[in-house]
Amino acid sequence: MADSNRRRADRHHEQSAGSGRPPPLERQPLYERIYAVVRLIPRGQVATYGQIAEIVGGCTARMVGYAMAAAPDNVPWQRVVNAQGKISPRANHWGAELQRQRLIEEGIEFDAERRMDLARVRWSGPPREWLLEHGYPLEARDLPPDHPPGWF
């Protein structure tokens, strides 16, 4: 079933690729939508799994985690952390340590509990114009004034 869905998505992508325009959001594979957002996170900043899920729409923080585990080299996966400002444990201890080391190299500091100050290093998300241009949902960006950016 998953293979037939993937082939169908690939066919849609190929059909729209010839037009010179990106395929509509609903036809883009979920991981590619996640990766497009994660590529926007600046060096020295992080986003949470839930924050990325909220921006992308139609997925959960856990799905974002799976996408980060499968991320290609051109996706800064190390910049996605849990909502506690920590690196999520991995089956392979070295993956978590590699993520921590990469973040330290980007200037992110950790306290004695291996936590970063999310208030200081959390990315505020893509600009509204980028979301509109690329067909992402705006619900996360249309928050009432009592919800500051990055509240999720």
Short mmCIF file of N, CA, C and O in Angstrom, two decimals, residues 11-146:
data_model
loop_
_atom_site.label_atom_id
_atom_site.label_comp_id
_atom_site.label_asym_id
_atom_site.label_seq_id
_atom_site.Cartn_x
_atom_site.Cartn_y
_atom_site.Cartn_z
N ARG A 11 4.63 10.11 -9.41
CA ARG A 11 4.04 10.42 -10.72
C ARG A 11 3.52 11.85 -10.74
O ARG A 11 3.75 12.60 -11.68
N HIS A 12 2.82 12.25 -9.68
CA HIS A 12 2.31 13.62 -9.60
C HIS A 12 3.45 14.62 -9.61
O HIS A 12 3.37 15.65 -10.27
N HIS A 13 4.51 14.30 -8.89
CA HIS A 13 5.67 15.21 -8.85
C HIS A 13 6.29 15.35 -10.23
O HIS A 13 6.60 16.44 -10.67
N GLU A 14 6.44 14.23 -10.94
CA GLU A 14 7.02 14.27 -12.28
C GLU A 14 6.15 15.08 -13.23
O GLU A 14 6.65 15.84 -14.05
N GLN A 15 4.82 14.93 -13.12
CA GLN A 15 3.92 15.66 -14.00
C GLN A 15 4.03 17.16 -13.80
O GLN A 15 4.03 17.92 -14.74
N SER A 16 4.12 17.60 -12.56
CA SER A 16 4.20 19.04 -12.31
C SER A 16 5.61 19.56 -12.50
O SER A 16 5.80 20.75 -12.71
N ALA A 17 6.62 18.68 -12.46
CA ALA A 17 8.01 19.12 -12.62
C ALA A 17 8.23 19.72 -14.00
O ALA A 17 8.99 20.66 -14.16
N GLY A 18 7.56 19.21 -15.03
CA GLY A 18 7.72 19.72 -16.38
C GLY A 18 7.15 21.11 -16.55
O GLY A 18 7.51 21.82 -17.48
N SER A 19 6.29 21.55 -15.68
CA SER A 19 5.66 22.86 -15.80
C SER A 19 6.55 23.98 -15.28
O SER A 19 6.25 25.14 -15.48
N GLY A 20 7.63 23.64 -14.59
CA GLY A 20 8.50 24.66 -14.02
C GLY A 20 8.02 25.18 -12.68
O GLY A 20 8.64 26.03 -12.07
N ARG A 21 6.89 24.68 -12.20
CA ARG A 21 6.34 25.08 -10.91
C ARG A 21 6.43 23.93 -9.94
O ARG A 21 6.35 22.77 -10.35
N PRO A 22 6.58 24.22 -8.65
CA PRO A 22 6.55 23.11 -7.69
C PRO A 22 5.16 22.50 -7.67
O PRO A 22 4.17 23.19 -7.94
N PRO A 23 5.06 21.20 -7.38
CA PRO A 23 3.74 20.60 -7.30
C PRO A 23 2.96 21.21 -6.15
O PRO A 23 3.55 21.71 -5.20
N PRO A 24 1.63 21.17 -6.22
CA PRO A 24 0.84 21.68 -5.10
C PRO A 24 1.24 20.97 -3.81
O PRO A 24 1.66 19.81 -3.83
N LEU A 25 1.09 21.67 -2.70
CA LEU A 25 1.51 21.15 -1.41
C LEU A 25 0.96 19.76 -1.14
O LEU A 25 1.69 18.88 -0.69
N GLU A 26 -0.31 19.54 -1.43
CA GLU A 26 -0.90 18.24 -1.09
C GLU A 26 -0.30 17.10 -1.91
O GLU A 26 -0.47 15.95 -1.57
N ARG A 27 0.42 17.40 -2.97
CA ARG A 27 1.04 16.35 -3.77
C ARG A 27 2.52 16.17 -3.45
O ARG A 27 3.15 15.27 -3.96
N GLN A 28 3.09 17.03 -2.66
CA GLN A 28 4.49 16.89 -2.29
C GLN A 28 4.60 15.87 -1.17
O GLN A 28 3.79 15.88 -0.24
N PRO A 29 5.59 15.01 -1.24
CA PRO A 29 5.78 14.05 -0.14
C PRO A 29 6.00 14.79 1.18
O PRO A 29 6.64 15.83 1.23
N LEU A 30 5.43 14.23 2.25
CA LEU A 30 5.50 14.86 3.57
C LEU A 30 6.93 15.17 3.98
O LEU A 30 7.22 16.27 4.44
N TYR A 31 7.83 14.21 3.82
CA TYR A 31 9.21 14.45 4.26
C TYR A 31 9.83 15.63 3.51
O TYR A 31 10.56 16.42 4.09
N GLU A 32 9.53 15.78 2.24
CA GLU A 32 10.08 16.91 1.48
C GLU A 32 9.54 18.23 2.02
O GLU A 32 10.28 19.22 2.06
N ARG A 33 8.27 18.27 2.42
CA ARG A 33 7.71 19.49 3.02
C ARG A 33 8.40 19.79 4.34
O ARG A 33 8.70 20.95 4.65
N ILE A 34 8.64 18.75 5.13
CA ILE A 34 9.34 18.92 6.41
C ILE A 34 10.75 19.43 6.16
O ILE A 34 11.20 20.40 6.77
N TYR A 35 11.46 18.80 5.23
CA TYR A 35 12.85 19.19 4.94
C TYR A 35 12.93 20.63 4.44
O TYR A 35 13.87 21.36 4.79
N ALA A 36 11.97 21.06 3.65
CA ALA A 36 11.98 22.44 3.14
C ALA A 36 11.94 23.43 4.30
O ALA A 36 12.64 24.45 4.28
N VAL A 37 11.15 23.15 5.31
CA VAL A 37 11.06 24.04 6.48
C VAL A 37 12.34 23.95 7.30
O VAL A 37 12.90 24.98 7.69
N VAL A 38 12.83 22.77 7.56
CA VAL A 38 14.02 22.60 8.40
C VAL A 38 15.24 23.28 7.76
O VAL A 38 16.08 23.85 8.45
N ARG A 39 15.30 23.26 6.43
CA ARG A 39 16.43 23.93 5.74
C ARG A 39 16.44 25.44 6.00
O ARG A 39 17.47 26.09 5.81
N LEU A 40 15.33 26.01 6.44
CA LEU A 40 15.25 27.44 6.70
C LEU A 40 15.78 27.82 8.09
O LEU A 40 16.03 29.00 8.34
N ILE A 41 15.93 26.86 8.98
CA ILE A 41 16.38 27.17 10.34
C ILE A 41 17.82 27.68 10.28
O ILE A 41 18.70 26.97 9.80
N PRO A 42 18.07 28.90 10.72
CA PRO A 42 19.42 29.45 10.64
C PRO A 42 20.41 28.75 11.58
O PRO A 42 20.03 28.21 12.63
N ARG A 43 21.63 28.78 11.21
CA ARG A 43 22.73 28.28 12.03
C ARG A 43 22.66 28.98 13.40
O ARG A 43 22.43 30.18 13.48
N GLY A 44 22.82 28.21 14.46
CA GLY A 44 22.78 28.78 15.81
C GLY A 44 21.39 28.90 16.39
O GLY A 44 21.22 29.45 17.48
N GLN A 45 20.38 28.42 15.67
CA GLN A 45 19.01 28.41 16.18
C GLN A 45 18.45 27.01 16.04
O GLN A 45 18.96 26.19 15.28
N VAL A 46 17.37 26.74 16.77
CA VAL A 46 16.72 25.43 16.72
C VAL A 46 15.21 25.61 16.63
O VAL A 46 14.68 26.68 16.91
N ALA A 47 14.56 24.53 16.26
CA ALA A 47 13.09 24.45 16.29
C ALA A 47 12.74 23.14 16.98
O ALA A 47 13.55 22.21 17.00
N THR A 48 11.55 23.07 17.52
CA THR A 48 11.13 21.82 18.15
C THR A 48 10.40 20.96 17.12
O THR A 48 9.90 21.46 16.10
N TYR A 49 10.33 19.67 17.41
CA TYR A 49 9.60 18.75 16.53
C TYR A 49 8.15 19.22 16.36
O TYR A 49 7.62 19.25 15.25
N GLY A 50 7.54 19.63 17.47
CA GLY A 50 6.16 20.11 17.42
C GLY A 50 6.02 21.39 16.63
O GLY A 50 5.02 21.59 15.93
N GLN A 51 6.98 22.26 16.73
CA GLN A 51 6.96 23.52 15.98
C GLN A 51 7.00 23.23 14.49
O GLN A 51 6.22 23.81 13.72
N ILE A 52 7.87 22.33 14.06
CA ILE A 52 7.96 21.98 12.64
C ILE A 52 6.64 21.33 12.18
O ILE A 52 6.11 21.66 11.12
N ALA A 53 6.08 20.44 13.00
CA ALA A 53 4.81 19.79 12.66
C ALA A 53 3.71 20.84 12.49
O ALA A 53 2.89 20.75 11.56
N GLU A 54 3.67 21.82 13.36
CA GLU A 54 2.66 22.88 13.29
C GLU A 54 2.82 23.70 12.02
O GLU A 54 1.84 24.04 11.36
N ILE A 55 4.04 24.01 11.65
CA ILE A 55 4.30 24.80 10.44
C ILE A 55 3.92 24.02 9.20
O ILE A 55 3.26 24.54 8.30
N VAL A 56 4.31 22.75 9.14
CA VAL A 56 4.06 21.92 7.97
C VAL A 56 2.58 21.59 7.85
O VAL A 56 2.01 21.61 6.77
N GLY A 57 1.95 21.29 8.97
CA GLY A 57 0.54 20.90 8.96
C GLY A 57 0.37 19.46 8.50
O GLY A 57 1.17 18.94 7.72
N GLY A 58 -0.66 18.81 9.02
CA GLY A 58 -0.97 17.45 8.58
C GLY A 58 0.00 16.39 9.06
O GLY A 58 0.06 15.31 8.48
N CYS A 59 0.77 16.70 10.10
CA CYS A 59 1.68 15.69 10.65
C CYS A 59 1.87 15.95 12.14
O CYS A 59 1.44 16.95 12.67
N THR A 60 2.54 15.01 12.78
CA THR A 60 2.78 15.10 14.22
C THR A 60 4.27 15.32 14.48
O THR A 60 5.11 15.14 13.59
N ALA A 61 4.58 15.67 15.72
CA ALA A 61 5.98 15.83 16.12
C ALA A 61 6.74 14.52 15.91
O ALA A 61 7.89 14.52 15.47
N ARG A 62 6.10 13.41 16.18
CA ARG A 62 6.74 12.10 15.99
C ARG A 62 7.09 11.87 14.52
O ARG A 62 8.16 11.35 14.19
N MET A 63 6.20 12.27 13.62
CA MET A 63 6.47 12.14 12.19
C MET A 63 7.67 12.99 11.79
O MET A 63 8.49 12.58 10.95
N VAL A 64 7.79 14.18 12.37
CA VAL A 64 8.94 15.03 12.11
C VAL A 64 10.21 14.32 12.59
O VAL A 64 11.24 14.34 11.91
N GLY A 65 10.13 13.67 13.74
CA GLY A 65 11.27 12.91 14.25
C GLY A 65 11.70 11.81 13.30
O GLY A 65 12.90 11.62 13.04
N TYR A 66 10.74 11.10 12.74
CA TYR A 66 11.06 10.05 11.76
C TYR A 66 11.72 10.66 10.53
O TYR A 66 12.68 10.11 9.99
N ALA A 67 11.22 11.81 10.10
CA ALA A 67 11.81 12.48 8.93
C ALA A 67 13.25 12.91 9.22
O ALA A 67 14.13 12.77 8.37
N MET A 68 13.51 13.39 10.45
CA MET A 68 14.86 13.80 10.79
C MET A 68 15.81 12.59 10.83
O MET A 68 16.96 12.68 10.42
N ALA A 69 15.30 11.45 11.27
CA ALA A 69 16.13 10.24 11.31
C ALA A 69 16.50 9.79 9.90
O ALA A 69 17.54 9.16 9.71
N ALA A 70 15.68 10.13 8.91
CA ALA A 70 15.93 9.72 7.52
C ALA A 70 16.46 10.87 6.67
O ALA A 70 16.56 10.73 5.45
N ALA A 71 16.80 11.99 7.28
CA ALA A 71 17.16 13.19 6.52
C ALA A 71 18.43 13.01 5.69
O ALA A 71 19.42 12.44 6.16
N PRO A 72 18.42 13.54 4.46
CA PRO A 72 19.63 13.53 3.65
C PRO A 72 20.64 14.55 4.19
O PRO A 72 20.31 15.36 5.06
N ASP A 73 21.84 14.49 3.67
CA ASP A 73 22.93 15.34 4.16
C ASP A 73 22.67 16.83 4.06
O ASP A 73 23.22 17.61 4.83
N ASN A 74 21.83 17.26 3.13
CA ASN A 74 21.60 18.70 2.95
C ASN A 74 20.50 19.26 3.85
O ASN A 74 20.06 20.38 3.66
N VAL A 75 20.07 18.49 4.83
CA VAL A 75 19.06 18.95 5.79
C VAL A 75 19.73 19.08 7.16
O VAL A 75 20.31 18.13 7.66
N PRO A 76 19.68 20.27 7.77
CA PRO A 76 20.31 20.46 9.08
C PRO A 76 19.48 19.85 10.22
O PRO A 76 18.96 20.55 11.09
N TRP A 77 19.37 18.54 10.22
CA TRP A 77 18.56 17.78 11.17
C TRP A 77 18.92 18.08 12.61
O TRP A 77 18.07 17.99 13.49
N GLN A 78 20.16 18.44 12.85
CA GLN A 78 20.60 18.69 14.22
C GLN A 78 19.90 19.88 14.85
O GLN A 78 19.88 20.02 16.07
N ARG A 79 19.27 20.71 14.05
CA ARG A 79 18.61 21.92 14.56
C ARG A 79 17.17 21.67 15.02
O ARG A 79 16.46 22.62 15.35
N VAL A 80 16.75 20.42 15.05
CA VAL A 80 15.40 20.09 15.52
C VAL A 80 15.54 19.31 16.82
O VAL A 80 16.21 18.27 16.87
N VAL A 81 14.93 19.85 17.88
CA VAL A 81 15.09 19.29 19.23
C VAL A 81 13.73 19.11 19.88
O VAL A 81 12.71 19.54 19.34
N ASN A 82 13.72 18.52 21.07
CA ASN A 82 12.43 18.32 21.73
C ASN A 82 11.96 19.60 22.44
O ASN A 82 12.71 20.56 22.58
N ALA A 83 10.73 19.59 22.88
CA ALA A 83 10.10 20.78 23.47
C ALA A 83 10.71 21.18 24.81
O ALA A 83 10.46 22.28 25.30
N GLN A 84 11.51 20.31 25.40
CA GLN A 84 12.18 20.63 26.66
C GLN A 84 13.53 21.30 26.43
O GLN A 84 14.24 21.63 27.38
N GLY A 85 13.88 21.51 25.16
CA GLY A 85 15.17 22.11 24.86
C GLY A 85 16.31 21.12 24.98
O GLY A 85 17.46 21.50 25.19
N LYS A 86 15.99 19.86 24.82
CA LYS A 86 16.99 18.80 24.90
C LYS A 86 17.06 18.04 23.59
O LYS A 86 16.13 18.09 22.78
N ILE A 87 18.14 17.32 23.44
CA ILE A 87 18.27 16.40 22.30
C ILE A 87 17.56 15.12 22.69
O ILE A 87 17.79 14.57 23.77
N SER A 88 16.67 14.66 21.83
CA SER A 88 15.93 13.43 22.11
C SER A 88 16.86 12.23 22.05
O SER A 88 17.72 12.15 21.18
N PRO A 89 16.67 11.30 22.98
CA PRO A 89 17.50 10.10 22.96
C PRO A 89 17.29 9.31 21.67
O PRO A 89 16.23 9.36 21.07
N ARG A 90 18.32 8.63 21.26
CA ARG A 90 18.27 7.81 20.06
C ARG A 90 18.66 6.39 20.42
O ARG A 90 19.34 6.16 21.41
N ALA A 91 18.27 5.47 19.57
CA ALA A 91 18.68 4.08 19.76
C ALA A 91 20.21 4.00 19.72
O ALA A 91 20.83 3.23 20.45
N ASN A 92 20.79 4.83 18.89
CA ASN A 92 22.24 4.89 18.76
C ASN A 92 22.73 6.11 19.54
O ASN A 92 22.51 7.24 19.14
N HIS A 93 23.40 5.89 20.65
CA HIS A 93 23.89 7.00 21.49
C HIS A 93 24.73 7.99 20.69
O HIS A 93 24.68 9.18 20.94
N TRP A 94 25.48 7.51 19.73
CA TRP A 94 26.38 8.38 18.97
C TRP A 94 25.62 9.41 18.15
O TRP A 94 26.12 10.51 17.94
N GLY A 95 24.42 9.09 17.70
CA GLY A 95 23.62 10.06 16.95
C GLY A 95 23.27 11.27 17.79
O GLY A 95 23.35 12.40 17.35
N ALA A 96 22.89 11.04 19.04
CA ALA A 96 22.56 12.14 19.95
C ALA A 96 23.81 12.96 20.27
O ALA A 96 23.75 14.19 20.33
N GLU A 97 24.91 12.29 20.45
CA GLU A 97 26.16 13.00 20.75
C GLU A 97 26.63 13.81 19.54
O GLU A 97 27.11 14.94 19.69
N LEU A 98 26.45 13.26 18.33
CA LEU A 98 26.80 13.99 17.11
C LEU A 98 25.93 15.24 16.99
O LEU A 98 26.43 16.32 16.68
N GLN A 99 24.64 15.12 17.27
CA GLN A 99 23.74 16.26 17.22
C GLN A 99 24.18 17.33 18.22
O GLN A 99 24.26 18.51 17.88
N ARG A 100 24.48 16.93 19.42
CA ARG A 100 24.92 17.86 20.45
C ARG A 100 26.20 18.58 20.01
O ARG A 100 26.32 19.80 20.14
N GLN A 101 27.15 17.82 19.47
CA GLN A 101 28.42 18.41 19.04
C GLN A 101 28.21 19.41 17.90
O GLN A 101 28.80 20.49 17.90
N ARG A 102 27.35 19.06 16.96
CA ARG A 102 27.07 19.99 15.85
C ARG A 102 26.44 21.28 16.35
O ARG A 102 26.77 22.37 15.87
N LEU A 103 25.54 21.17 17.30
CA LEU A 103 24.90 22.37 17.85
C LEU A 103 25.91 23.22 18.62
O LEU A 103 25.88 24.45 18.53
N ILE A 104 26.79 22.59 19.37
CA ILE A 104 27.84 23.34 20.08
C ILE A 104 28.70 24.08 19.07
O ILE A 104 29.06 25.25 19.27
N GLU A 105 29.05 23.42 17.96
CA GLU A 105 29.85 24.07 16.91
C GLU A 105 29.13 25.27 16.30
O GLU A 105 29.77 26.19 15.79
N GLU A 106 27.80 25.28 16.37
CA GLU A 106 27.01 26.40 15.86
C GLU A 106 26.82 27.49 16.91
O GLU A 106 26.14 28.47 16.68
N GLY A 107 27.39 27.29 18.09
CA GLY A 107 27.32 28.30 19.13
C GLY A 107 26.22 28.10 20.16
O GLY A 107 25.98 28.97 21.00
N ILE A 108 25.53 26.98 20.12
CA ILE A 108 24.46 26.72 21.08
C ILE A 108 25.08 26.13 22.35
O ILE A 108 25.89 25.21 22.29
N GLU A 109 24.69 26.70 23.47
CA GLU A 109 25.22 26.26 24.77
C GLU A 109 24.20 25.38 25.48
O GLU A 109 22.99 25.57 25.35
N PHE A 110 24.72 24.44 26.25
CA PHE A 110 23.89 23.52 27.04
C PHE A 110 24.20 23.71 28.51
O PHE A 110 25.34 23.99 28.88
N ASP A 111 23.18 23.57 29.36
CA ASP A 111 23.40 23.66 30.80
C ASP A 111 23.80 22.30 31.35
O ASP A 111 23.98 21.33 30.60
N ALA A 112 23.90 22.20 32.68
CA ALA A 112 24.33 20.96 33.33
C ALA A 112 23.36 19.81 33.07
O ALA A 112 23.77 18.64 33.08
N GLU A 113 22.10 20.11 32.77
CA GLU A 113 21.11 19.06 32.46
C GLU A 113 21.04 18.77 30.97
O GLU A 113 20.10 18.14 30.50
N ARG A 114 22.04 19.29 30.22
CA ARG A 114 22.11 19.10 28.76
C ARG A 114 20.91 19.72 28.05
O ARG A 114 20.41 19.21 27.07
N ARG A 115 20.47 20.85 28.56
CA ARG A 115 19.34 21.57 28.00
C ARG A 115 19.84 22.90 27.43
O ARG A 115 20.73 23.52 27.98
N MET A 116 19.22 23.35 26.36
CA MET A 116 19.54 24.66 25.80
C MET A 116 18.45 25.65 26.21
O MET A 116 17.34 25.23 26.57
N ASP A 117 18.74 26.91 26.15
CA ASP A 117 17.78 27.96 26.50
C ASP A 117 16.90 28.24 25.27
O ASP A 117 17.27 29.05 24.41
N LEU A 118 15.76 27.55 25.19
CA LEU A 118 14.89 27.71 24.02
C LEU A 118 14.42 29.16 23.84
O LEU A 118 14.24 29.60 22.71
N ALA A 119 14.23 29.87 24.93
CA ALA A 119 13.80 31.26 24.82
C ALA A 119 14.81 32.08 24.03
O ALA A 119 14.45 33.05 23.36
N ARG A 120 16.05 31.68 24.09
CA ARG A 120 17.11 32.43 23.41
C ARG A 120 17.43 31.89 22.01
O ARG A 120 17.72 32.67 21.11
N VAL A 121 17.35 30.57 21.81
CA VAL A 121 17.82 29.99 20.55
C VAL A 121 16.71 29.46 19.65
O VAL A 121 16.98 29.00 18.55
N ARG A 122 15.45 29.56 20.09
CA ARG A 122 14.36 29.03 19.26
C ARG A 122 14.12 29.94 18.07
O ARG A 122 13.98 31.16 18.20
N TRP A 123 14.03 29.32 16.92
CA TRP A 123 13.72 29.99 15.66
C TRP A 123 12.26 30.41 15.68
O TRP A 123 11.39 29.68 16.14
N SER A 124 11.96 31.57 15.16
CA SER A 124 10.58 32.06 15.17
C SER A 124 9.77 31.51 14.00
O SER A 124 8.56 31.75 13.93
N GLY A 125 10.39 30.79 13.11
CA GLY A 125 9.67 30.18 11.98
C GLY A 125 9.82 30.99 10.71
O GLY A 125 10.36 32.10 10.72
N PRO A 126 9.34 30.41 9.61
CA PRO A 126 9.48 31.10 8.33
C PRO A 126 8.58 32.33 8.25
O PRO A 126 7.55 32.38 8.93
N PRO A 127 8.97 33.28 7.43
CA PRO A 127 8.11 34.46 7.26
C PRO A 127 6.77 34.06 6.63
O PRO A 127 6.67 33.10 5.88
N ARG A 128 5.78 34.81 6.96
CA ARG A 128 4.43 34.59 6.43
C ARG A 128 4.44 34.53 4.90
O ARG A 128 3.76 33.70 4.30
N GLU A 129 5.23 35.37 4.27
CA GLU A 129 5.31 35.41 2.80
C GLU A 129 5.82 34.09 2.25
O GLU A 129 5.35 33.60 1.23
N TRP A 130 6.81 33.50 2.93
CA TRP A 130 7.36 32.21 2.49
C TRP A 130 6.28 31.14 2.59
O TRP A 130 6.13 30.32 1.69
N LEU A 131 5.55 31.14 3.69
CA LEU A 131 4.48 30.15 3.87
C LEU A 131 3.44 30.27 2.75
O LEU A 131 3.02 29.27 2.16
N LEU A 132 3.03 31.49 2.45
CA LEU A 132 2.05 31.71 1.39
C LEU A 132 2.60 31.27 0.04
O LEU A 132 1.93 30.57 -0.72
N GLU A 133 3.81 31.68 -0.26
CA GLU A 133 4.43 31.37 -1.55
C GLU A 133 4.57 29.87 -1.77
O GLU A 133 4.44 29.39 -2.89
N HIS A 134 4.83 29.13 -0.71
CA HIS A 134 5.08 27.69 -0.83
C HIS A 134 3.87 26.83 -0.45
O HIS A 134 3.96 25.61 -0.42
N GLY A 135 2.74 27.46 -0.17
CA GLY A 135 1.50 26.72 0.06
C GLY A 135 1.38 26.04 1.41
O GLY A 135 0.65 25.07 1.54
N TYR A 136 2.07 26.55 2.42
CA TYR A 136 1.96 25.97 3.76
C TYR A 136 0.79 26.61 4.50
O TYR A 136 0.43 27.76 4.24
N PRO A 137 0.20 25.88 5.46
CA PRO A 137 -0.94 26.44 6.20
C PRO A 137 -0.52 27.64 7.04
O PRO A 137 0.60 27.69 7.54
N LEU A 138 -1.42 28.56 7.19
CA LEU A 138 -1.11 29.78 7.95
C LEU A 138 -1.64 29.75 9.37
O LEU A 138 -1.40 30.69 10.13
N GLU A 139 -2.34 28.71 9.77
CA GLU A 139 -2.95 28.69 11.10
C GLU A 139 -1.94 29.01 12.20
O GLU A 139 -2.23 29.76 13.11
N ALA A 140 -0.74 28.47 12.12
CA ALA A 140 0.26 28.70 13.15
C ALA A 140 0.74 30.15 13.16
O ALA A 140 1.23 30.64 14.15
N ARG A 141 0.59 30.84 12.06
CA ARG A 141 1.06 32.22 11.96
C ARG A 141 -0.04 33.23 12.26
O ARG A 141 0.23 34.40 12.39
N ASP A 142 -1.28 32.79 12.31
CA ASP A 142 -2.41 33.68 12.56
C ASP A 142 -2.86 33.55 14.02
O ASP A 142 -4.00 33.24 14.30
N LEU A 143 -1.95 33.77 14.92
CA LEU A 143 -2.24 33.59 16.34
C LEU A 143 -2.77 34.88 16.95
O LEU A 143 -2.41 35.97 16.54
N PRO A 144 -3.63 34.74 17.95
CA PRO A 144 -4.07 35.93 18.65
C PRO A 144 -2.88 36.58 19.37
O PRO A 144 -1.87 35.93 19.63
N PRO A 145 -2.97 37.87 19.70
CA PRO A 145 -1.86 38.59 20.30
C PRO A 145 -1.32 37.98 21.60
O PRO A 145 -0.17 38.15 21.93
N ASP A 146 -2.14 37.23 22.32
CA ASP A 146 -1.66 36.67 23.59
C ASP A 146 -0.81 35.41 23.38
O ASP A 146 -0.34 34.82 24.33
#
